[in-house]
Coordinates of C-alpha atoms in Angstrom, one line a residue:
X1 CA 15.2 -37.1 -6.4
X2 CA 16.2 -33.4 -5.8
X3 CA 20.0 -34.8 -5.2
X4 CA 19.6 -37.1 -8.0
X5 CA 18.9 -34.0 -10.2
X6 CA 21.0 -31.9 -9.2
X7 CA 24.2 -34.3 -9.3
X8 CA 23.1 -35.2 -12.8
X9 CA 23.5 -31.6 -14.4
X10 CA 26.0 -30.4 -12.1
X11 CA 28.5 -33.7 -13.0
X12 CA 27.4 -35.2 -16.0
X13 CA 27.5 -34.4 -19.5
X14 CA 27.0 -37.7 -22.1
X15 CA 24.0 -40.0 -21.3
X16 CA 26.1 -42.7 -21.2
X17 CA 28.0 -40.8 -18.3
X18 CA 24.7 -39.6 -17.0
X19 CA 22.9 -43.5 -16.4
X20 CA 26.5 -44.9 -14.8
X21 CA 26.2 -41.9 -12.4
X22 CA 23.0 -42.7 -11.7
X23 CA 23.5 -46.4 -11.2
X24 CA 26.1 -45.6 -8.7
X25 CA 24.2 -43.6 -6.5
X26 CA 21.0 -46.5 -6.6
X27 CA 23.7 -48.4 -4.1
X28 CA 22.9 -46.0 -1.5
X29 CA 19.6 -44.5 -2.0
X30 CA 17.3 -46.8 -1.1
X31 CA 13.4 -47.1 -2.5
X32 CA 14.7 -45.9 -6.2
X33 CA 14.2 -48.2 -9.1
X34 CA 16.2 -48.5 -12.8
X35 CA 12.7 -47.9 -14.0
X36 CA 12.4 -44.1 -11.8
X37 CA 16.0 -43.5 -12.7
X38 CA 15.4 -43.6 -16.8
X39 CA 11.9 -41.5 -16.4
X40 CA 14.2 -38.9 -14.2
X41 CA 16.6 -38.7 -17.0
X42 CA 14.6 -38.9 -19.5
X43 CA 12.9 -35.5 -18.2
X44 CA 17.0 -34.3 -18.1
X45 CA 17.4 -34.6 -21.1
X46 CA 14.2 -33.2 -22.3
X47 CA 15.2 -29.6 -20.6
X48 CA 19.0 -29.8 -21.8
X49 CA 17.4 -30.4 -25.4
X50 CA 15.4 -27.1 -24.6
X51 CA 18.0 -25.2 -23.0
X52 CA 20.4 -26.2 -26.0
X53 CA 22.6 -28.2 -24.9
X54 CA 26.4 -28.3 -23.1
X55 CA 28.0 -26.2 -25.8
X56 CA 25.0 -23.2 -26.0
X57 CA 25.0 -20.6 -23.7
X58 CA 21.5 -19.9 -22.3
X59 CA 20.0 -17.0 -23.5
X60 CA 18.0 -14.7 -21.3
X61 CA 15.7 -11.8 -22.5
X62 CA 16.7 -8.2 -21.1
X63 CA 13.3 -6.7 -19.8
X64 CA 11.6 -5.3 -16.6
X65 CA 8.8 -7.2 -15.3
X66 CA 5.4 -6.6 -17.1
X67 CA 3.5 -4.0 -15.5
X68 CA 6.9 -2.4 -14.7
X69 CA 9.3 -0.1 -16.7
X70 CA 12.6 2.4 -16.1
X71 CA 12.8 5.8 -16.1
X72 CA 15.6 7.9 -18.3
X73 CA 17.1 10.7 -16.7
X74 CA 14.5 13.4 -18.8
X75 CA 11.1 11.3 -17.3
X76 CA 12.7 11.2 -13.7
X77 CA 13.3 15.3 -14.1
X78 CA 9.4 15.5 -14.9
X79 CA 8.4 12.8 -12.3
X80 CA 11.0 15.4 -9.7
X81 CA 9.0 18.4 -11.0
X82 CA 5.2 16.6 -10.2
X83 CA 6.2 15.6 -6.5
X84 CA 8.0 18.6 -6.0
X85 CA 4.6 20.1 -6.6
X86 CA 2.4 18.1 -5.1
X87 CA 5.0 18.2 -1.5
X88 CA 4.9 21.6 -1.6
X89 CA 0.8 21.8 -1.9
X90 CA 0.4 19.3 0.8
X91 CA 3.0 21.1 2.9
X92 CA 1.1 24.3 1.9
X93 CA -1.9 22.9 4.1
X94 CA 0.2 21.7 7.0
X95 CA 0.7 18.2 6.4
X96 CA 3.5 16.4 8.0
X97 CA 4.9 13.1 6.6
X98 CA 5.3 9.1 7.4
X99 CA 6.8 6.1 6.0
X100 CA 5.7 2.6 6.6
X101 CA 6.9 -1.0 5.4
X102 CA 6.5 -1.9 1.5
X103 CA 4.8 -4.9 2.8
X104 CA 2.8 -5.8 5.5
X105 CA 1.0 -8.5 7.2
X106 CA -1.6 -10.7 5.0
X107 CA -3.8 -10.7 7.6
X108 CA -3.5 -6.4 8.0
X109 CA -4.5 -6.3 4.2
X110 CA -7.1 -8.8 3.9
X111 CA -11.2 -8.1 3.3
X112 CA -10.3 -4.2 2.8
X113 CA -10.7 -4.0 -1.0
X114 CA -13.9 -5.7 -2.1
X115 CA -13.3 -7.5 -5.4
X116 CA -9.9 -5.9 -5.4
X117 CA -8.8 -8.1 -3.0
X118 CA -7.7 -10.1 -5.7
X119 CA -5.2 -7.7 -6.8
X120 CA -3.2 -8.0 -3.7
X121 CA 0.8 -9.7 -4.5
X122 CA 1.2 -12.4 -1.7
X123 CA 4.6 -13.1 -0.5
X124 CA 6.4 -16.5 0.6
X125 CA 6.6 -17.7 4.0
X126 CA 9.0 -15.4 5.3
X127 CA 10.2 -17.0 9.2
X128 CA 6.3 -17.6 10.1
X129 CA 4.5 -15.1 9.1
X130 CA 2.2 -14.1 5.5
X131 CA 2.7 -11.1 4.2
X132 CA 1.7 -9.3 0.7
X133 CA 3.1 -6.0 -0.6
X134 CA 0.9 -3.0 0.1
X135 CA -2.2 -2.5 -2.4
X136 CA -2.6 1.2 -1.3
X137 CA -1.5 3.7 1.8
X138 CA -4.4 4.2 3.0
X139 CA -4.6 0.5 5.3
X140 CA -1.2 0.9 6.5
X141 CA -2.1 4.2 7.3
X142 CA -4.8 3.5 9.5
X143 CA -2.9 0.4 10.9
X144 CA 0.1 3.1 11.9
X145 CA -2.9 5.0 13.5
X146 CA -4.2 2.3 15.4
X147 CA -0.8 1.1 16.5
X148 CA 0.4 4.1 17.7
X149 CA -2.6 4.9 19.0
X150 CA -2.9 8.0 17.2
X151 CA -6.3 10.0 17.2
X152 CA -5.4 13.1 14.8
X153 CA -2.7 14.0 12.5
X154 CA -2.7 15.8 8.9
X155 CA -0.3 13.7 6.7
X156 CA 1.2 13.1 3.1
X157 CA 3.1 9.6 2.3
X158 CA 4.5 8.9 -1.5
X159 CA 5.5 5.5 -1.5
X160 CA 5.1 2.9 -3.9
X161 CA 2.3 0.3 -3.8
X162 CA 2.1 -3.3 -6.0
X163 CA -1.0 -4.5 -7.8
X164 CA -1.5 -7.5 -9.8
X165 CA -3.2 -5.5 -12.6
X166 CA -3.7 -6.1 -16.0
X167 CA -1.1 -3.5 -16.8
X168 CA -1.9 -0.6 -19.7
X169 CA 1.7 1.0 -19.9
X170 CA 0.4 4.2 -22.4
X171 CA -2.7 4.9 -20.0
X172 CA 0.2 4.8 -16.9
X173 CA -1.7 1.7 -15.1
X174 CA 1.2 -0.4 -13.8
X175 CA 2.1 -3.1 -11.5
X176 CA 4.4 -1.3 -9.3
X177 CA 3.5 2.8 -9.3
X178 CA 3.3 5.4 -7.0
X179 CA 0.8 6.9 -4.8
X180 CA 1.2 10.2 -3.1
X181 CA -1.3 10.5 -0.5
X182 CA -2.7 13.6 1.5
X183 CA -5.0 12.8 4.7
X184 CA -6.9 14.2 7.3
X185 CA -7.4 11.7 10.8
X186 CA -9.7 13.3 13.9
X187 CA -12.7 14.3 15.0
X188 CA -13.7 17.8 13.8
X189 CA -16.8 19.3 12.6
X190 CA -19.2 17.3 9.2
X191 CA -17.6 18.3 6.1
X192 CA -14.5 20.6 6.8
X193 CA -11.9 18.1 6.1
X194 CA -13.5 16.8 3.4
X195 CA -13.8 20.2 1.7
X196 CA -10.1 21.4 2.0
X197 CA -9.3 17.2 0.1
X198 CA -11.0 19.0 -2.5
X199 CA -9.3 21.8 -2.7
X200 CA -5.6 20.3 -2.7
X201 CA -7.0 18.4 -5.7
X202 CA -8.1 21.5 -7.2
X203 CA -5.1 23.3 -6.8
X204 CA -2.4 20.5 -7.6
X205 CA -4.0 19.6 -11.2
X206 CA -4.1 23.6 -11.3
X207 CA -0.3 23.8 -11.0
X208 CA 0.6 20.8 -13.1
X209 CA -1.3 22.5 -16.3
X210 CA -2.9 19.7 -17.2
X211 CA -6.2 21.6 -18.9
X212 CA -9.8 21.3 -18.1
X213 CA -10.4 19.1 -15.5
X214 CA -13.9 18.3 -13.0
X215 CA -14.0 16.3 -9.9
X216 CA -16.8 13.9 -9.5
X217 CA -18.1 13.6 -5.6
X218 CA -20.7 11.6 -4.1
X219 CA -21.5 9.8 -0.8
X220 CA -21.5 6.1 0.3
X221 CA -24.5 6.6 2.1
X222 CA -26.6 8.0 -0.4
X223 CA -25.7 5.3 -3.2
X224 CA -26.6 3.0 -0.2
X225 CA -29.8 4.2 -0.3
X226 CA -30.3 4.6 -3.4
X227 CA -29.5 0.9 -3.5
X228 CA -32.1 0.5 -1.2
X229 CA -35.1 2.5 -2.3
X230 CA -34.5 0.8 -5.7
X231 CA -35.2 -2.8 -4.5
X232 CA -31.5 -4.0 -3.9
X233 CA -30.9 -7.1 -1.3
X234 CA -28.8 -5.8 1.6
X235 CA -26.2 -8.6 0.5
X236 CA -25.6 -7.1 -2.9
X237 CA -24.8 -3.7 -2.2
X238 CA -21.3 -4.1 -2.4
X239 CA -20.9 -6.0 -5.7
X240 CA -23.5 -4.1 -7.4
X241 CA -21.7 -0.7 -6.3
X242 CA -18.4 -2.3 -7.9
X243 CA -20.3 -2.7 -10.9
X244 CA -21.7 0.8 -11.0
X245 CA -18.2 1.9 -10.7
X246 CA -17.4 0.2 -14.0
X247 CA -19.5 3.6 -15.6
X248 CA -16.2 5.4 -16.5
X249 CA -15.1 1.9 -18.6
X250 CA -18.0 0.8 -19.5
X251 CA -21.6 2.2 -21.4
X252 CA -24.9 1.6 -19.5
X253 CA -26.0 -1.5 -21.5
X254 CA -23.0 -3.1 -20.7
X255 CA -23.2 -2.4 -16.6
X256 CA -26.7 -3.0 -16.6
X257 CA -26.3 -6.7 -18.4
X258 CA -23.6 -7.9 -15.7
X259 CA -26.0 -6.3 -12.9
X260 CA -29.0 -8.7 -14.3
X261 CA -27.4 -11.3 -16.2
X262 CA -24.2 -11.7 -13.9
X263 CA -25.0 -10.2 -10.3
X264 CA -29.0 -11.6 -10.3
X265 CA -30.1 -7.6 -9.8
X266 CA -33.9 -7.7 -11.5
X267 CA -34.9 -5.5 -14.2
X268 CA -36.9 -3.2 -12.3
X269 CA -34.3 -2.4 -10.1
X270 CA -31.7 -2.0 -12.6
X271 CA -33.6 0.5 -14.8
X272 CA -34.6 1.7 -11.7
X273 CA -30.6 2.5 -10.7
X274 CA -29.8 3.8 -14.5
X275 CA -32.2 7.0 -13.8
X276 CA -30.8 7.7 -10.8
X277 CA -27.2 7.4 -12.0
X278 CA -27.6 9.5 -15.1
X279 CA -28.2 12.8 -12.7
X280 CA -25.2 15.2 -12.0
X281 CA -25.5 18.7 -10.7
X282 CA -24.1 20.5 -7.1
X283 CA -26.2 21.8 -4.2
X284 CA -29.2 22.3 -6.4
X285 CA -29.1 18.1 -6.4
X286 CA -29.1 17.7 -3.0
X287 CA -32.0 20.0 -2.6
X288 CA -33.9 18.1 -5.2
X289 CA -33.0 14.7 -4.3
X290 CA -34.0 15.4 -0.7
X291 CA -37.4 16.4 -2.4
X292 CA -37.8 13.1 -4.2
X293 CA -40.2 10.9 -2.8
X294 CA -38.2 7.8 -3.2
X295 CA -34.9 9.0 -1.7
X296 CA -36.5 10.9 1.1
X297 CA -37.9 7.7 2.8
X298 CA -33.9 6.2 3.2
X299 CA -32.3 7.9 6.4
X300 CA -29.1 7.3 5.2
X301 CA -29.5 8.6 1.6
X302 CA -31.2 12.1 3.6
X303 CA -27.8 12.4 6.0
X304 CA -25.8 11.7 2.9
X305 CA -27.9 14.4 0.9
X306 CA -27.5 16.9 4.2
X307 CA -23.7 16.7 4.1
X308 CA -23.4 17.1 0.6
X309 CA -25.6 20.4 0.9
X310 CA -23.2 21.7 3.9
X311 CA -19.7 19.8 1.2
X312 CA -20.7 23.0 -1.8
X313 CA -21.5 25.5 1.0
X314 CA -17.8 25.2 2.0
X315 CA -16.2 24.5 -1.4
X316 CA -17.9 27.7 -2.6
X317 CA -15.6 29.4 0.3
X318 CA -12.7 27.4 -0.9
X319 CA -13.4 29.1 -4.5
X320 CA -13.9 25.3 -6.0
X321 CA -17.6 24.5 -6.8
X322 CA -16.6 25.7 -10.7
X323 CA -14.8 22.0 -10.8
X324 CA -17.0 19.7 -8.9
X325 CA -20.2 18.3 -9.7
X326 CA -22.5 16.0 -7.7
X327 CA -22.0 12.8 -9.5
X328 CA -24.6 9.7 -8.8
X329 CA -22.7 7.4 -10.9
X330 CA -19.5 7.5 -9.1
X331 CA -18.9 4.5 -6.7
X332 CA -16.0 3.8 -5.4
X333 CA -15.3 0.1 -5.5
X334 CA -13.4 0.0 -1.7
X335 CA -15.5 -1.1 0.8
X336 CA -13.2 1.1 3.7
X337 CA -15.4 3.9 2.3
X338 CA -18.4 5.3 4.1
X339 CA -18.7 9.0 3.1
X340 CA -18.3 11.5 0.4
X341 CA -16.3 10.0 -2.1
X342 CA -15.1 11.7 -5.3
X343 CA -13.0 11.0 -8.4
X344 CA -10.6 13.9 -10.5
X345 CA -11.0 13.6 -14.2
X346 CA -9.5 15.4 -17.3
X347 CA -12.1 17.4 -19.1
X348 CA -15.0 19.8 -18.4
X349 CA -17.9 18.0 -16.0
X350 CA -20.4 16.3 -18.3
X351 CA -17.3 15.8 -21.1
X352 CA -15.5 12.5 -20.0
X353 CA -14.6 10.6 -22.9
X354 CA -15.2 7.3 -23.6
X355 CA -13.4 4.1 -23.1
X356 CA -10.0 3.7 -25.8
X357 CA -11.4 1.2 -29.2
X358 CA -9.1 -1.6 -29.7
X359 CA -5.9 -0.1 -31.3
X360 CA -6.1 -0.6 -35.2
X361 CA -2.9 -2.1 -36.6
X362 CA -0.9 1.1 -38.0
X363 CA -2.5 3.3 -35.5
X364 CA -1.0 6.1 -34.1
X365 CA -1.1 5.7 -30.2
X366 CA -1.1 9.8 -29.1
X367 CA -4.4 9.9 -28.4
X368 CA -4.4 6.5 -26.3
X369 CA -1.9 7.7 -24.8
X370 CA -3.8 10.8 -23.4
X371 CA -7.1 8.3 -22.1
X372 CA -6.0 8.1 -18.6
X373 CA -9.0 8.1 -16.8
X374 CA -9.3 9.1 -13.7
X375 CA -6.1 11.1 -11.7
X376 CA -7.0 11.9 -8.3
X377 CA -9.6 10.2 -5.7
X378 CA -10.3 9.6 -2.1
X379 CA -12.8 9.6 0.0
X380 CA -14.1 9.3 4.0
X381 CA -13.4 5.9 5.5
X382 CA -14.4 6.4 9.5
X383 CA -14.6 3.0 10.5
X384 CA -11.1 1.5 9.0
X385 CA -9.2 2.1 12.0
X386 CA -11.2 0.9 14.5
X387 CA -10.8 -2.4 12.8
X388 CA -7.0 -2.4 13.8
X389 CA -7.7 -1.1 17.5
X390 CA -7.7 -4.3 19.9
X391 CA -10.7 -2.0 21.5
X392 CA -12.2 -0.9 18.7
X393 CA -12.3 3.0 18.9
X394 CA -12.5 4.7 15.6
X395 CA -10.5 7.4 14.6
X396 CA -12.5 9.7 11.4
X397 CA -10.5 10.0 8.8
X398 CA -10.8 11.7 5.2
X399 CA -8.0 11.7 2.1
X400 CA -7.2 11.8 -1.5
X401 CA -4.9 10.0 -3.3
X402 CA -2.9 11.7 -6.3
X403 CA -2.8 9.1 -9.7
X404 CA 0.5 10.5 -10.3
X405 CA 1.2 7.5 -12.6
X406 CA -1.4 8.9 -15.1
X407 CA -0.2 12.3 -14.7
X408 CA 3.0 11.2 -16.0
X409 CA 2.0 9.5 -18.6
X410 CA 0.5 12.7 -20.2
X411 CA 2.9 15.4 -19.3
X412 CA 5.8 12.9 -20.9
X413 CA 3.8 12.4 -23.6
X414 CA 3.7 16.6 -23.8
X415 CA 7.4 16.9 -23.3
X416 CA 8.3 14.2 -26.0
X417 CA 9.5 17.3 -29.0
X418 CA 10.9 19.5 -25.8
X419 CA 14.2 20.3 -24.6
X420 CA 14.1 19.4 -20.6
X421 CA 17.0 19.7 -18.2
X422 CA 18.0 16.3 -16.4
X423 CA 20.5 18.2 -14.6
X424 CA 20.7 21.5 -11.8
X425 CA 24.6 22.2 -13.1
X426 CA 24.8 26.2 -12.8
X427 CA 28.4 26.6 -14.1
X428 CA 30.9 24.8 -15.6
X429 CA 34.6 25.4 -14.7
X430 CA 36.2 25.2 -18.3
X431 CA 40.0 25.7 -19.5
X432 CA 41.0 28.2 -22.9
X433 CA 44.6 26.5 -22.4
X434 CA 46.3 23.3 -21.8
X435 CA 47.8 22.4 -18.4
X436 CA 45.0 24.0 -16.3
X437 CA 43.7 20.9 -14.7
X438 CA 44.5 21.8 -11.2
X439 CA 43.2 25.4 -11.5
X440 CA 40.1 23.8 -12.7
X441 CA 39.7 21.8 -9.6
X442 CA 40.3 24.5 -7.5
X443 CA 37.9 27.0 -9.1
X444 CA 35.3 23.9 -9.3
X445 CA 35.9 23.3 -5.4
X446 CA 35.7 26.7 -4.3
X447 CA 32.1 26.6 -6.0
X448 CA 31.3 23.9 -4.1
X449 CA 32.1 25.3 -0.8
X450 CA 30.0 28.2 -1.9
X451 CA 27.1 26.0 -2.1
X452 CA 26.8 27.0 -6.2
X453 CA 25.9 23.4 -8.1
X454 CA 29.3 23.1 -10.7
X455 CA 31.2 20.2 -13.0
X456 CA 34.0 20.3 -14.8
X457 CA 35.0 17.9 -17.9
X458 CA 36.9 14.9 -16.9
X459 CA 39.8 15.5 -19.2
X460 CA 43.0 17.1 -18.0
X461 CA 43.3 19.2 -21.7
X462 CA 39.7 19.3 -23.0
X463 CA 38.9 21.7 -26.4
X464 CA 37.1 24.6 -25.4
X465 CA 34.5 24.5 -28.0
X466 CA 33.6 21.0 -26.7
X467 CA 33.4 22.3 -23.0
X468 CA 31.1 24.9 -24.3
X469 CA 28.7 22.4 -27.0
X470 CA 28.3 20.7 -23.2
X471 CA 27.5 24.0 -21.9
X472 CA 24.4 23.8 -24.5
X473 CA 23.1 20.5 -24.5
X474 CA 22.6 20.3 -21.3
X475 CA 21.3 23.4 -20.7
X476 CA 24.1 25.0 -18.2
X477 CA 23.6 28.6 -17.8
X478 CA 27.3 29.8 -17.2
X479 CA 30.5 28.8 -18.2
X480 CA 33.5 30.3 -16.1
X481 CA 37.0 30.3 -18.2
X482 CA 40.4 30.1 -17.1
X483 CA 43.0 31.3 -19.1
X484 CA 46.6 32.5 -18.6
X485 CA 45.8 35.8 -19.0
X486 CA 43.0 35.8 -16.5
X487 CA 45.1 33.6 -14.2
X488 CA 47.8 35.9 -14.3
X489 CA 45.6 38.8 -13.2
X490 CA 43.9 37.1 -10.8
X491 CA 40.6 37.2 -12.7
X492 CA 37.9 34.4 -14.0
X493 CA 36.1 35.3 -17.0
X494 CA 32.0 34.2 -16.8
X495 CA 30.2 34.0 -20.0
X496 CA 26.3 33.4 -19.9
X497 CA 25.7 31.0 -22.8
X498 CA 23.1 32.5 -23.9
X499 CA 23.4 35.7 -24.9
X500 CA 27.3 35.5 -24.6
X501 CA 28.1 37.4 -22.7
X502 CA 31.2 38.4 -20.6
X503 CA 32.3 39.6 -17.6
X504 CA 35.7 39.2 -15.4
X505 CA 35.7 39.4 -11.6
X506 CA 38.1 38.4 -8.7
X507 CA 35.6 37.2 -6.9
X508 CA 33.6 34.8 -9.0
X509 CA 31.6 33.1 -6.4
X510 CA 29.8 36.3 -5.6
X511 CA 29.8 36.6 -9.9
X512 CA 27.9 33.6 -10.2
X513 CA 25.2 34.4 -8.0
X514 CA 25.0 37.9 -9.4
X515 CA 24.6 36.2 -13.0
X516 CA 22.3 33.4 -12.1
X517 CA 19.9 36.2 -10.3
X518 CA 20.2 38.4 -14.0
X519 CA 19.1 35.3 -16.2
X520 CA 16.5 34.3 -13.4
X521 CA 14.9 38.1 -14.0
X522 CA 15.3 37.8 -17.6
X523 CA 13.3 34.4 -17.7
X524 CA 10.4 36.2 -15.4

């Protein structure tokens, strides 16, 4: 019936036309009845009526992919300016970089992500084997660690991952985003690693002037026992730990009713949970909860709590404990994790704000806008390797991941009444006469040889006052003229836009640099 169909729109235009065609090819396609030709056309007809018929052309909307958007030159000059920061941080602390495939094998990505797993895009049969595009970097990282059999190595990747989200474009939650990723693989000494992760954090949302921030960090192993102590089956940890992670979204009530009502938790053991989750604090915390007669009987809760102790020792050398605090309620919803996990957020500690209301119509959308949750987070996930190694050997490894999505979001949002620059143009080669086309290319040439970043206006006579209005809107720095006069004394004149003003030199490649190093000290 596929040929049928396809001979039918491709030849035949009048129904008439259309059930002679048909007819014709019933002669040597055997099996096919007058009855299964009219239902076939019948559906024809059906989408040509839709599609508007042989004299409409179809009309197709012009729009990315939900979840997905494009970036103008002024957004992709912020984006440049937040991974130039970030590289240089991670660089800072002696990472070294990797790139892996946008998608890999189904089967590499499969049972990592606990209820997330869902998420995951699945491709098409591509020659024999399943694949889906990569839901983080952290999987393919460990299967690039296991493959190459690789046992330590400090490294950043920023690639892009895929999710199949339900996309919030002002909060920067997206389909297709990127992730720039910092991590630590190898067997070193409890807590080290995990400490300096902190500190990268610390210092990148530092140098992006973002405002108050905290970072929220806790331990697999002590909300495992905590699980424990308060009465949860072994075979619900996992779901009711994503469910605790809902906190951030979602008031206590609400988590509490899907724990009982939705997960079968009992009410004991959920109000039991709630006072444990309500406590934040640093090393003073630990001490306690080591103390507590509950949490003290779960060996994994008391090596959990004896880490955490030795994590603020550490981040008080790293000049850091004033933005973390020892956080109960966060829970990571990966199951790859089974450390110290933690979670960067935009306010002071004890501040977060609550979950966005459902937009009002007339609204303004600024302070949506601004709700991003969280913007960094990581953890330790020692066991993720070993399940890629054919023999199993596990390979420690600690990271963070940088929501730079999210950061976006607000520092466009920041930027939307200021003037940024989309381009690094330090001069412009312009013309006071007519006829100085070729002396423009020149000049513009030898600046490029010089290694000095120059343009010139794509018109063989161009006003000057329009070369110079150029000069302003986009935020060029210098201008170099030609004129007869200066061409005839073997001079270029170099105006800084400014303040205006002038100078004439020989040499103006050695000008330039003179005059960008002037305005540099000027802007300091």
């Amino acid at each position: 019936m596929n040929t049928l169909g396809s001979f039918t729109i491709r030849k035949l235009t009048g129904l008439s036309a259309f059930r002679t065609g048909m007819f014709r090819l019933l002669r040597s396609v055997s099996g096919i009845t007058v009855a299964q030709i009219d239902v076939e056309v019948a559906k024809l007809l059906e989408l040509k009526l839709r599609l508007g018929g042989d004299d409409v052309k179809h009309q197709f909307v012009l729009k990315t992919p939900k979840g997905t958007r494009d970036y103008n030159p002024k957004q992709m000059a912020i984006r440049e300016k937040v991974f130039n920061t970030i590289v240089s941080c991670f660089k800072r602390h002696g990472a070294e970089t990797i790139d892996t495939p946008v998608f890999e094998l189904k089967e590499t990505l499969t049972g990592k992500y606990g209820e997330d797993s869902k998420l995951i895009y699945d491709l098409k049969d591509q020659g024999g084997e399943l694949l889906s595009l990569r839901y983080d970097l952290t999987v393919p990282f460990a299967r690039f660690l296991a493959m190459n059999k690789i046992s330590n190595i400090k490294r950043y990747h920023i690639a892009k991952v895929y999710r199949r989200d339900n996309p919030a474009m002002t909060r920067g939650r997206y389909r297709e985003f990127y992730q720039c990723d910092f991590d630590i693989a190898g067997h070193y000494d409890p807590m080290i690693p995990d400490a300096e992760c902190l500190r990268i954090v610390s210092e990148i949302l530092g140098e992006l002037d973002l405002g108050d921030f905290h970072i929220k960090v806790n331990d697999r192993r002590i909300l495992d026992g905590m699980f424990a102590v308060c009465g949860v089956p072994d075979d619900k940890f996992r779901t009711i730990c994503s469910t605790v992670d809902k906190l951030d979204k979602m008031c206590w009530e609400d988590v509490k009713n899907e724990m009982v009502k939705e997960k079968g938790l009992s009410e004991e053991a959920a109000d039991m949970i709630g006072q444990y989750v309500s406590m934040q604090g640093g090393m003073d915390l630990a001490v306690r909860l080591l103390e507590d007669p509950k949490m003290s009987q779960s060996k994994q809760a008391c090596a959990g709590l004896s880490d955490m102790k030795q994590l603020f020792s550490y981040l008080e050398l790293f000049q850091v404990t004033d933005k973390v605090v020892f956080d109960l309620s966060l829970a990571r919803g990966l199951d790859y994790y089974t450390g110290v996990i933690y979670e960067a957020m935009l306010g002071p500690a004890g501040a977060t704000p609550p979950p966005p209301p459902p937009p009002q119509a007339g609204a303004p959308k600024a302070e949506e806008s601004l709700s991003v949750g969280s913007v960094a987070g990581g953890g330790r996930y020692d066991g993720l390797v070993g399940m890629f190694d054919p023999k199993g050997r596990a390979v420690p490894c600690v990271g963070v991941s940088i929501g730079v999505e999210r950061i976006f979001s607000i520092l466009e949002q920041k930027a939307e009444a200021e003037k940024v620059r989309t381009t690094e143009v330090q001069v412009l080669v312009a013309s006071a006469q007519k006829n100085l086309l070729e002396e423009r290319l020149r000049l513009v040439t030898e600046l490029w040889n010089a290694g000095i970043k120059a343009e010139s206006m794509f018109k063989k006579n161009p006003k000057l006052l329009s070369q110079l209005q150029h000069c302003e809107e986009s935020g060029i720095p210098l201008v170099a003229i030609l004129g007869e006069q200066e061409l005839k004394n073997g001079m270029v004149k170099l105006r800084t836009v400014a303040t205006r003003e002038e100078v004439r030199d020989s040499c103006v490649c050695v000008c330039v640099c003179n005059s960008l190093i002037a305005i540099k000290s000027r802007q300091c």
